[in-house]
Coordinates of C-alpha atoms and ligand atoms in Angstrom, one line a residue:
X1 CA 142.2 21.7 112.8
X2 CA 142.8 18.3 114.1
X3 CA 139.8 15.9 113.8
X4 CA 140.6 14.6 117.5
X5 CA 140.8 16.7 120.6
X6 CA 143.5 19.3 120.3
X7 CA 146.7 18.6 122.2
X8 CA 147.5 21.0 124.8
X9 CA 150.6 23.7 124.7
X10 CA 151.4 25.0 128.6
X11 CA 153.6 27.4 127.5
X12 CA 154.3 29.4 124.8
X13 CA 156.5 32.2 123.5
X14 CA 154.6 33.8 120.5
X15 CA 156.3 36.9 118.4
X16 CA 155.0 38.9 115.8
X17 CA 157.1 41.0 113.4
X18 CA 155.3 43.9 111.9
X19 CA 153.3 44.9 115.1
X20 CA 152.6 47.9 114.3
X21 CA 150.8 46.6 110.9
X22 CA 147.4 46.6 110.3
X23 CA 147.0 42.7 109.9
X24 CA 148.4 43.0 113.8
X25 CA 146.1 45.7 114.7
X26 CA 143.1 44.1 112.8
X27 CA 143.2 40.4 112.9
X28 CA 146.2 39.1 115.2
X29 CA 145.6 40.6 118.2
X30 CA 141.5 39.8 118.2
X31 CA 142.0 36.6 117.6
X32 CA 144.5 36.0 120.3
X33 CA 142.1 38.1 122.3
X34 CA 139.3 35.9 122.0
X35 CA 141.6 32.7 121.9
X36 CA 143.2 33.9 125.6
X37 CA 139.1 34.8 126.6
X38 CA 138.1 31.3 125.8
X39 CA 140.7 29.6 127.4
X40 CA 142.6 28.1 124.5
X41 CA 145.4 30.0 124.7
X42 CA 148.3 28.0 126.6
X43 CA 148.8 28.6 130.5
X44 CA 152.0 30.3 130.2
X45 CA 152.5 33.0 127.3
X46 CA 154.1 36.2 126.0
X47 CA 153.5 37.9 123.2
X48 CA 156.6 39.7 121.6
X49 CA 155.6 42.5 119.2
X50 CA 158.6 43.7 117.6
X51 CA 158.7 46.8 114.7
X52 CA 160.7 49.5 114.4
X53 CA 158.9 52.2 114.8
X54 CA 159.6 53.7 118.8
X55 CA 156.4 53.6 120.8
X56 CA 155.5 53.6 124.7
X57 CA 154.4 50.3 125.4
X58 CA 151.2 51.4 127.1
X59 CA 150.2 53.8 124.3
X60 CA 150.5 50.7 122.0
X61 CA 148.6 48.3 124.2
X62 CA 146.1 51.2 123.7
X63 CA 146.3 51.2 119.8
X64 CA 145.8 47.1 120.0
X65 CA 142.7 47.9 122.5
X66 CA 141.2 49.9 120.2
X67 CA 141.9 47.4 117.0
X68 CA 139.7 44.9 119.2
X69 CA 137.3 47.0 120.7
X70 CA 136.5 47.2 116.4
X71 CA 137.1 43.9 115.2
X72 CA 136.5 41.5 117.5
X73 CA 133.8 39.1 117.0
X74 CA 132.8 39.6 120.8
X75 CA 132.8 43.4 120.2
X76 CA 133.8 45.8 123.2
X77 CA 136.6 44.0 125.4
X78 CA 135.4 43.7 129.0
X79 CA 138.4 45.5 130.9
X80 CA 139.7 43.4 133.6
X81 CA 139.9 41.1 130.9
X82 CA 141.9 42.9 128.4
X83 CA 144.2 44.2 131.2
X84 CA 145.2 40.7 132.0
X85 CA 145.7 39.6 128.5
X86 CA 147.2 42.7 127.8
X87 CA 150.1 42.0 130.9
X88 CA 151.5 39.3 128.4
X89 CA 152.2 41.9 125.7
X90 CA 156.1 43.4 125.3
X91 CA 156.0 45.7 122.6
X92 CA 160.2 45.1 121.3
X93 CA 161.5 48.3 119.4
X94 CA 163.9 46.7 116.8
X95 CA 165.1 47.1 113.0
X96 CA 164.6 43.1 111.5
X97 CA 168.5 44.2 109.9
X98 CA 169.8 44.4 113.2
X99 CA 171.3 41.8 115.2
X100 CA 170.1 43.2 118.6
X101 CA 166.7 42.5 117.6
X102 CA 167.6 39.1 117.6
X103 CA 169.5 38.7 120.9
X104 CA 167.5 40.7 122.5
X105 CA 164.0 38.6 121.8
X106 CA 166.2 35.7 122.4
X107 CA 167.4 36.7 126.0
X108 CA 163.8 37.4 126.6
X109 CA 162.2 34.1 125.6
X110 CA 165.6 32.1 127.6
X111 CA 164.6 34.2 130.7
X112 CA 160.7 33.0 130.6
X113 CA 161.9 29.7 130.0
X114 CA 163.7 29.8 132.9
X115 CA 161.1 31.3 134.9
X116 CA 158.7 28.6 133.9
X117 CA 161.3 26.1 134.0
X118 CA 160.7 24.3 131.0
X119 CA 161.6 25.5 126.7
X120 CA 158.4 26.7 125.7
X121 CA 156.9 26.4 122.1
X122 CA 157.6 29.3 120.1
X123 CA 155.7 30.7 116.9
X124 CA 157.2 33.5 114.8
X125 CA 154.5 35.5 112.8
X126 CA 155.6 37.2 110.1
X127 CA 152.7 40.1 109.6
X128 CA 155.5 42.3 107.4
X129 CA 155.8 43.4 104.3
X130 CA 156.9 40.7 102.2
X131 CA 160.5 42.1 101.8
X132 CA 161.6 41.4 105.3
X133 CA 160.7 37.5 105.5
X134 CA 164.1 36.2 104.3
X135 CA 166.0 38.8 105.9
X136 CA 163.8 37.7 109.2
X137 CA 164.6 33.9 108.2
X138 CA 167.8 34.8 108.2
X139 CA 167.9 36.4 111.6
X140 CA 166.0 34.1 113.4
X141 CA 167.8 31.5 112.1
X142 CA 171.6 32.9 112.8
X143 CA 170.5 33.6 116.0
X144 CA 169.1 30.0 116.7
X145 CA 165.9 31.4 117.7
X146 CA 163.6 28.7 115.9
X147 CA 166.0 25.7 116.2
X148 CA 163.9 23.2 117.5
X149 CA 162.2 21.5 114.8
X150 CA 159.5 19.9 117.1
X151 CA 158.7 23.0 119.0
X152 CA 159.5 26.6 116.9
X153 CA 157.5 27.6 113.8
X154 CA 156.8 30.3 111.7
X155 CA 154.0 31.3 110.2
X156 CA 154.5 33.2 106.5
X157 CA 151.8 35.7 105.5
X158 CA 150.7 36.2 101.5
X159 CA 151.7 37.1 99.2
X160 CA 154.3 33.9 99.2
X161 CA 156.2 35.4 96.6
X162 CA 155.2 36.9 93.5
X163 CA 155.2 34.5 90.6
X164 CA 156.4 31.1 90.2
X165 CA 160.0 31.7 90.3
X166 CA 159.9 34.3 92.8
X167 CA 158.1 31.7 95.4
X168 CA 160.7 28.5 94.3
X169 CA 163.8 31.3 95.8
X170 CA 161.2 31.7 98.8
X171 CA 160.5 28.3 99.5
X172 CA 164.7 27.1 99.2
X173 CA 166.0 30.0 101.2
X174 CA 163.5 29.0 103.7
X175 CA 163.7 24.9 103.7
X176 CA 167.8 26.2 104.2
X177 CA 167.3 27.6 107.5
X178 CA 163.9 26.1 108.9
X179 CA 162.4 22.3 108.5
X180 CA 159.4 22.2 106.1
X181 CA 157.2 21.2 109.1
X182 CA 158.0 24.4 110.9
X183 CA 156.9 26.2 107.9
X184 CA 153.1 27.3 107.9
X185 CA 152.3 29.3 104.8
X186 CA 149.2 30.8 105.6
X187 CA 145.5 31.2 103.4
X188 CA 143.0 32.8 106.1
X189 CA 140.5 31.6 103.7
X190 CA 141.1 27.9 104.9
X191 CA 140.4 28.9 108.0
X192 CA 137.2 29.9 108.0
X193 CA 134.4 28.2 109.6
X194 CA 132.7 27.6 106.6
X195 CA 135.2 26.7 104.2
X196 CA 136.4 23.8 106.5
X197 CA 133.2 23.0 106.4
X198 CA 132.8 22.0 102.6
X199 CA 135.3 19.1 103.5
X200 CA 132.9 18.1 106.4
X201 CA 130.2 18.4 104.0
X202 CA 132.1 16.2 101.2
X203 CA 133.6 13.7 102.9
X204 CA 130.9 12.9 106.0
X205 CA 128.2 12.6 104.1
X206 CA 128.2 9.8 101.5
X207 CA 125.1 10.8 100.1
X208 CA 126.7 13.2 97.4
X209 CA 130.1 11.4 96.7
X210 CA 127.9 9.0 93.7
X211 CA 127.2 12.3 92.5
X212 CA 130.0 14.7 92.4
X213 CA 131.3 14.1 89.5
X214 CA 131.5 14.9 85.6
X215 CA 128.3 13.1 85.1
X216 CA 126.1 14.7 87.2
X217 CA 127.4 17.9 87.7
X218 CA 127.3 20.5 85.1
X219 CA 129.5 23.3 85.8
X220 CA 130.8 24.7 89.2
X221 CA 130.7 28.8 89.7
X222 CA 132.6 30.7 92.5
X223 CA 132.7 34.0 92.9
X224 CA 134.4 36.0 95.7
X225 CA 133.0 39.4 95.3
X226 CA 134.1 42.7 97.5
X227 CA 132.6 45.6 98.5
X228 CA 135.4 47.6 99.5
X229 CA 138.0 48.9 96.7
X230 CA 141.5 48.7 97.2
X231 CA 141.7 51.8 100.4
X232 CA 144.7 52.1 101.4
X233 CA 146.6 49.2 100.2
X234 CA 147.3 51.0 96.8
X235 CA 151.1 50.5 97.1
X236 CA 150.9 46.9 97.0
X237 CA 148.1 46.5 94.8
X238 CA 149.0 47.8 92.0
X239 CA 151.9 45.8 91.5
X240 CA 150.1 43.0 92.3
X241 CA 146.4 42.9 91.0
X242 CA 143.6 40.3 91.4
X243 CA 144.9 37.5 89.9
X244 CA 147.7 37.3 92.2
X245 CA 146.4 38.6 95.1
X246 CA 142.6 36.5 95.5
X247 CA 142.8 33.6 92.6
X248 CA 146.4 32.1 93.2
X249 CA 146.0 31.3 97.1
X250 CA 142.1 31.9 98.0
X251 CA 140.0 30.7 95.0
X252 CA 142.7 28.1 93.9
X253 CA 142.3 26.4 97.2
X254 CA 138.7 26.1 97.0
X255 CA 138.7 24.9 93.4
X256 CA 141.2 21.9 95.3
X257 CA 138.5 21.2 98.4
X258 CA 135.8 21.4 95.9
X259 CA 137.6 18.9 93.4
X260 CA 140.0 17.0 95.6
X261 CA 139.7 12.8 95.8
X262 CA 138.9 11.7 99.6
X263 CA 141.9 12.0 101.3
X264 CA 143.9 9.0 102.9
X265 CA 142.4 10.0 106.5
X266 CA 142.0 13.5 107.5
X267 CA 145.3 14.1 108.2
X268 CA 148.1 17.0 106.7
X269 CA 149.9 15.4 104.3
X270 CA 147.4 13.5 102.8
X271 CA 144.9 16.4 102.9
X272 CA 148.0 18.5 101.1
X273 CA 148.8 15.8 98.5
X274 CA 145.2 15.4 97.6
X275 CA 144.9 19.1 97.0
X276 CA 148.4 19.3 95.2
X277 CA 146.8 16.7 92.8
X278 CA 144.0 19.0 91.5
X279 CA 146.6 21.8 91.2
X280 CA 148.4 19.5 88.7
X281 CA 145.4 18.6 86.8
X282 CA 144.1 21.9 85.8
X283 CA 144.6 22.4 81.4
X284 CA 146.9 24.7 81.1
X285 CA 146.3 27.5 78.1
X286 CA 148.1 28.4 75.4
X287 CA 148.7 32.2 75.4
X288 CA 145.9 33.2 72.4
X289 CA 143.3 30.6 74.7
X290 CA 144.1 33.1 77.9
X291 CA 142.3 36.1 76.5
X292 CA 139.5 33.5 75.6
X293 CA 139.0 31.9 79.0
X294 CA 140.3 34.4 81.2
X295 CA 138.6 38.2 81.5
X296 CA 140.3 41.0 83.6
X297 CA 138.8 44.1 84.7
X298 CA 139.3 47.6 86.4
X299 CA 136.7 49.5 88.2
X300 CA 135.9 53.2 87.5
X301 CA 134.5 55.4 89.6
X302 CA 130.4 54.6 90.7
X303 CA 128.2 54.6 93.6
X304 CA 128.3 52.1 96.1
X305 CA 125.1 52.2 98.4
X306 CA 124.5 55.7 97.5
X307 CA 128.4 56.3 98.0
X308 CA 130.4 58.0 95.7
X309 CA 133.6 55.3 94.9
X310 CA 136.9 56.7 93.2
X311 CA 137.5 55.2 90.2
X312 CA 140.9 52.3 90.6
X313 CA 143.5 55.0 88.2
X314 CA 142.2 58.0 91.5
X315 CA 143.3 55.7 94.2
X316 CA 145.8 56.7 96.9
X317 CA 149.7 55.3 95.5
X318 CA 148.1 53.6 92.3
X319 CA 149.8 55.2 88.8
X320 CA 147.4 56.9 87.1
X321 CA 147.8 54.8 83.9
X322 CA 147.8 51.6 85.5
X323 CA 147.0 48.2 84.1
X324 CA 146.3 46.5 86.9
X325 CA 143.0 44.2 87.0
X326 CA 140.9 44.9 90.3
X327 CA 138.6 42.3 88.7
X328 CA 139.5 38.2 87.2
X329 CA 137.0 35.6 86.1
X330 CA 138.6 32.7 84.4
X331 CA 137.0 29.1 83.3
X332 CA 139.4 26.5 83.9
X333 CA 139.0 22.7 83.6
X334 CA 140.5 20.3 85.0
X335 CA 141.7 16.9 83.1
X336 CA 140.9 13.9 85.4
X337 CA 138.7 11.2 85.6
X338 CA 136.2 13.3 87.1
X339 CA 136.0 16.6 86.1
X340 CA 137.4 16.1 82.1
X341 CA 135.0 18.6 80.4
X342 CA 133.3 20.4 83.5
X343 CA 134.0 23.9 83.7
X344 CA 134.8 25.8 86.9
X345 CA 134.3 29.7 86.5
X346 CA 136.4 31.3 89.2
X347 CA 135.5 35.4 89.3
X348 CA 136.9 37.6 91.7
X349 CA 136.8 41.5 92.5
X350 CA 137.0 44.9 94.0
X351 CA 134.2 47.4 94.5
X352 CA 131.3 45.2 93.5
X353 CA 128.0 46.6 95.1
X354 CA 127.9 43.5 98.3
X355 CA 130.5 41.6 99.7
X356 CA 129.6 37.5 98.9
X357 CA 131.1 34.5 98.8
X358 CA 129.8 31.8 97.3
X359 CA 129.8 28.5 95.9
X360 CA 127.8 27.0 93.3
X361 CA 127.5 23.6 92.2
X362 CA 125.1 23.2 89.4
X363 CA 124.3 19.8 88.5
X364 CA 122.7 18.6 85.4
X365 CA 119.4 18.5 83.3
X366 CA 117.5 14.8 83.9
X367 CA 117.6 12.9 81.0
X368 CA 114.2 11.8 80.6
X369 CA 111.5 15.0 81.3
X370 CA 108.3 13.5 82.3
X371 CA 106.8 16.9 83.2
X372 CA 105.3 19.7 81.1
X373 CA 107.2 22.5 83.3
X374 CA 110.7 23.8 82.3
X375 CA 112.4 21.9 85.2
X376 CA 115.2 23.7 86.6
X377 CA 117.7 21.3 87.6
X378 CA 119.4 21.3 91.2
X379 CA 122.0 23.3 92.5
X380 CA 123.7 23.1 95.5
X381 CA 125.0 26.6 97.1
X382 CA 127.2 27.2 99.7
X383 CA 127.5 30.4 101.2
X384 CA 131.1 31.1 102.6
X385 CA 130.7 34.6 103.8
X386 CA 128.6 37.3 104.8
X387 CA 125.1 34.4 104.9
X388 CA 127.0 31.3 106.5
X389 CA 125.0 28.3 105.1
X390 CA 124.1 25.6 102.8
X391 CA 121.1 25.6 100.0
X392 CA 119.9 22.8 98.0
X393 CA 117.7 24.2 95.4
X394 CA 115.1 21.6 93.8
X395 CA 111.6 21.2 92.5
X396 CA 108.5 21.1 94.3
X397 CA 104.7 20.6 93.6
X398 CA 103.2 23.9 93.8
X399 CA 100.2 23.3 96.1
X400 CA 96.7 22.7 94.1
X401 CA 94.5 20.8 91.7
X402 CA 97.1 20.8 88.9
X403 CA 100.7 19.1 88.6
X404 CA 102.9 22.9 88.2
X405 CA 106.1 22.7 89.9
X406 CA 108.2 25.6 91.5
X407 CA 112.0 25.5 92.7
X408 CA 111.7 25.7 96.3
X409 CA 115.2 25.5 98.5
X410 CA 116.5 23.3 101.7
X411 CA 118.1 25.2 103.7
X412 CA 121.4 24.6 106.7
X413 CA 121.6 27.8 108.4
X414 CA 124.6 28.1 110.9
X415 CA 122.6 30.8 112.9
X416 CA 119.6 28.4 113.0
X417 CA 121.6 25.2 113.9
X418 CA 124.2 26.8 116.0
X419 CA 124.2 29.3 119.4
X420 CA 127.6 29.6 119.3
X421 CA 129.5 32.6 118.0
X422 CA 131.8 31.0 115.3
X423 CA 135.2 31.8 115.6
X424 CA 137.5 34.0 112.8
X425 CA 139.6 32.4 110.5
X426 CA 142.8 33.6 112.3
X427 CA 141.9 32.0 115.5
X428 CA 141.3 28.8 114.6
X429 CA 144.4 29.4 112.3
X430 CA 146.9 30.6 115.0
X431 CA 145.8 27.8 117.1
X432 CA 146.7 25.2 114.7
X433 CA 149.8 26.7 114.4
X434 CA 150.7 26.5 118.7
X435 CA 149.4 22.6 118.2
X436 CA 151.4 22.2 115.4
X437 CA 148.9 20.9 113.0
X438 CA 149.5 22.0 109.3
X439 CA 146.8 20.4 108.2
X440 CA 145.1 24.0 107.1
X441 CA 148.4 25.7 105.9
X442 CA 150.5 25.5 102.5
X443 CA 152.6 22.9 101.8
X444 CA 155.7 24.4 99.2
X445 CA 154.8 22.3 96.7
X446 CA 151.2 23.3 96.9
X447 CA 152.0 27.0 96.6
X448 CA 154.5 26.0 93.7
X449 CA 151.6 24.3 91.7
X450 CA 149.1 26.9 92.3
X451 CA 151.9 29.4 91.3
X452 CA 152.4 27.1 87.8
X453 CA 148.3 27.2 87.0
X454 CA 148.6 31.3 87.2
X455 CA 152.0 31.6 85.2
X456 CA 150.6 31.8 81.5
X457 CA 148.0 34.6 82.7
X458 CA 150.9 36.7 84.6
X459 CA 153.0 35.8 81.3
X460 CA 150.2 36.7 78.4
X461 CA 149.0 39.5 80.5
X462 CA 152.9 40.7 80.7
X463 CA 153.5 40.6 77.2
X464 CA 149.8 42.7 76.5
X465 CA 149.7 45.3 79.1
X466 CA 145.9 46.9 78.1
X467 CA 145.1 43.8 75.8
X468 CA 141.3 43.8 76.7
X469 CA 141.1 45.1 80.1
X470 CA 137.7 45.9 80.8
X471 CA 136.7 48.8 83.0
X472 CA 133.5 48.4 85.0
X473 CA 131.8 51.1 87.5
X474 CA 132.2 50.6 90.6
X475 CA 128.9 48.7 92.3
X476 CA 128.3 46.6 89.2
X477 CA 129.3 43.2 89.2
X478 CA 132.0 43.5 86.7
X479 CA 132.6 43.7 83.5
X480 CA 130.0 42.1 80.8
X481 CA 132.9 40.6 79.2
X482 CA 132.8 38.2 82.5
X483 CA 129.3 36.9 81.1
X484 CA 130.7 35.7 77.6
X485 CA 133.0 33.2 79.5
X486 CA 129.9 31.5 80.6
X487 CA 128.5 30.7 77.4
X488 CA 127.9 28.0 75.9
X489 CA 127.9 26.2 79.5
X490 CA 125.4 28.3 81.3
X491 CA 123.0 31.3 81.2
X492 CA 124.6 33.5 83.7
X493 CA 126.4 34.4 86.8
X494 CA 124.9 33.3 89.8
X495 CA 123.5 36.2 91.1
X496 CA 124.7 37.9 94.3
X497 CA 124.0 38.6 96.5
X498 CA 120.4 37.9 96.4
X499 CA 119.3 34.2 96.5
X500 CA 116.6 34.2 94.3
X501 CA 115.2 30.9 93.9
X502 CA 114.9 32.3 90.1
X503 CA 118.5 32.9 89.3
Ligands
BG6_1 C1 143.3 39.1 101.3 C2 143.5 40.0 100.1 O1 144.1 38.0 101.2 O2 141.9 38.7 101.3 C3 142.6 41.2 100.2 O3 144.9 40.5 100.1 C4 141.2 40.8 100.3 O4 142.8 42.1 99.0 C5 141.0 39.8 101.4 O5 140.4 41.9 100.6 C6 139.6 39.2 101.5 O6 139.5 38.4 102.6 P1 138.1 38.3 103.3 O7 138.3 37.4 104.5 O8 137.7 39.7 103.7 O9 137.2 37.7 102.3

């Protein structure tokens, strides 16, 4: 997301392997959708939506109808509109082994550059299973489909490979064929509205810079709780698990905008090496400290909202003994200047009874207590997803003849301050992307350092299977293990999703 006016793309030739997946159905196509609706989309397009699986075209322009009609943000698509979006959509039959897949997208993008008289920017979206990027890569590459380093770039889903090792062989067979600036690695958490807005908040307001720091700040809590279990996703979950799958990419970036020095200017690279630098700070544990400072967790079977919930072990392509943690809340620290000694507890997980995201920074006890009250020091909350806003919590005079105080809150709702509908994380992500701004996207050596903080978790977790997994019912908040890792820094888990003023 530039911080100046976005640079304008006429024409563009965008593809999007694994189009009959349900990141396509569910999140690409609405958000080009509401991109093309709003105008942003460039001028001149095509969308090539390549899988394998044979189709009629206009039976699968149906199937992506229906995807927005139920997850757009702007609901039920009006259907002149969708009928003149949907005229740029080729659905492309094709096996990613076979060469024809490849010549064949190529003569199509050569022929609307010829039509349109000019070599339009292209943008490769790889929305497969992780198995077919390199052999993808490869094709696109051979073929000399993405050979413009200033114009073609591809956009690589999660999960960017599996463990450290894994993502190095990723990140070399890719620099081999593509320039890193072509390359965006995409988090769709740093694309939403108000995750970019924590840097906004950080770095435009000078107010709480003096403050944000080991001296004033006590501990910092983030919790990215779930409603929904694992569904259909089984397959891929249980060889991947929590840890992997929410805490490497989406909670380690926030711990880096949270902790991150002021960037150079708000620009990619420096907002990528500022972020890299927090990576390489975190303490690293020895393998006896991980079962001390990190807690994993597997729901059972509970009620959700009066719902019966199968238990983790009774879901669909999941082994029935399996290990894997559905639930991971760590304390890490991280040894620089300003944060030596403060403790960030990161918890994550599946099948908790509300979805919330949140952020809380707790700040410290005054020094010098002049009233008779228990004063509960200040804590600033901010509320990524499903409330979108910003709390300050601080003490008040409780109205009347005596001095009692009372933690009141201040409050930035985005509803309140804003009409506008905010846009989803993959639009403003898939714009970037056309503009060519990275700024939001994973630089390799980002992803490497975020691999190297998980490593000795994956590696003590590896070498102890069942070593204290804890097993919590499904529409609690996890495990009570998760509390211990608090202690001695603070009483307990911000509670979610209610924002009791008492918490
Ligand atoms: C994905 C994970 O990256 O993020 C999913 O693979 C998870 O398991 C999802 O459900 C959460 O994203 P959001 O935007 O719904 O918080």
């Amino acid at each position: 997301m530039k911080a100046t006016s976005l640079k304008k793309v006429n024409c563009a030739n965008i593809t999007i392997f694994g189009a009959k997946g349900d990141l396509t159905h569910r999140k690409l196509i609405p958000a080009l959708y509401n991109l093309y609706i709003e105008s942003h989309l460039p001028a001149q397009f095509a969308i090539y939506c390549v899988d394998a699986i044979g189709i009629d075209e206009a039976v699968f322009k149906n199937d992506l109808l229906t995807g927005v009609n139920s997850f757009s943000r702007n609901g039920v698509a009006d259907k002149s509109r969708w009928d003149s979006f949907a005229a740029h959509i080729y659905y492309i039959q094709g096996d990613f082994l076979k060469e024809e897949t490849y010549t064949g997208l190529k003569a199509m993008m050569e022929s609307f550059d010829k039509l349109h008289s000019i070599r339009a920017t292209r943008m490769f979206y790889f929305a497969t299973a992780p198995r077919f990027i390199e052999i993808i890569a490869d094709g696109l590459s051979k073929h000399k489909l993405a050979a413009k380093p200033l114009l073609d770039r591809i956009i690589v889903e999660k999960p960017f490979g599996t463990d450290l090792e894994t993502a190095r062989k990723l990140n070399k067979f890719l620099v081999k064929r593509f320039a890193e600036k072509q390359i965006y690695r995409i988090d769709h958490y740093l694309g939403k509205e108000t995750v970019q807005n924590i840097m906004a908040f950080r770095f435009a307001n000078y107010v709480f810079e003096p403050l944000w720091n080991r001296q004033y700040i006590d501990h910092i809590q983030i919790s990215l709780a779930e409603q929904v279990g694992v569904g259909k996703r089984g397959g891929y979950y249980d060889s991947s698990g929590a840890l992997r799958d929410m805490i490497q990419n989406h909670l380690l970036q926030l711990v880096c905008i949270i902790a991150m020095e002021c960037p150079k200017a708000y620009e990619a690279e420096h907002i990528r090496d500022a972020k890299t630098k927090v990576m390489k700070s975190v303490k690293m544990y020895s393998s006896d400290q991980i079962f001390k400072n990190v807690i994993r967790g597997q729901y059972t079977a509970g009620d959700i909202d009066g719902i019966h919930r199968a238990g983790y072990r009774e879901e669909e392509q999941v082994a029935s003994g399996s290990n894997t943690e559905t639930f991971t809340a760590a304390r890490l620290f991280i040894d620089n200047e300003r944060w030596k000694g403060v403790p960030f507890f990161l918890r994550t997980g599946k099948s908790m009874p509300k979805q919330s995201s949140v952020i809380v920074i707790q700040f410290k006890d005054s020094p010098h207590k002049i009233f008779r009250d228990d004063v509960v020091p200040n804590r600033l909350i901010i509320s990524i997803q499903p409330e979108l806003e910003i709390s300050l919590l601080f003490e008040s005079k409780v109205p009347g003849l005596e001095m009692k105080l009372f933690p009141v809150e201040m409050d930035f709702m985005y509803q309140d301050a804003y009409t506008a509908n905010l846009p989803e994380a993959y639009e403003a992500l898939l714009l970037d992307v056309l503009e060519g701004d990275a700024t939001l996207f994973m630089r390799a050596d980002q992803v490497e350092a975020a691999w190297k903080v998980v490593m000795p978790i994956l590696d003590a977790w590896k070498k102890y299977p069942s070593k204290q997994l804890h097993l919590y019912k499904s529409g609690t908040w996890g495990p009570a293990a998760a509390d211990a890792l608090l202690k001695p820094y603070a009483k307990e888990w911000f509670r979610l999703p209610e924002r009791s003023v008492h918490a």
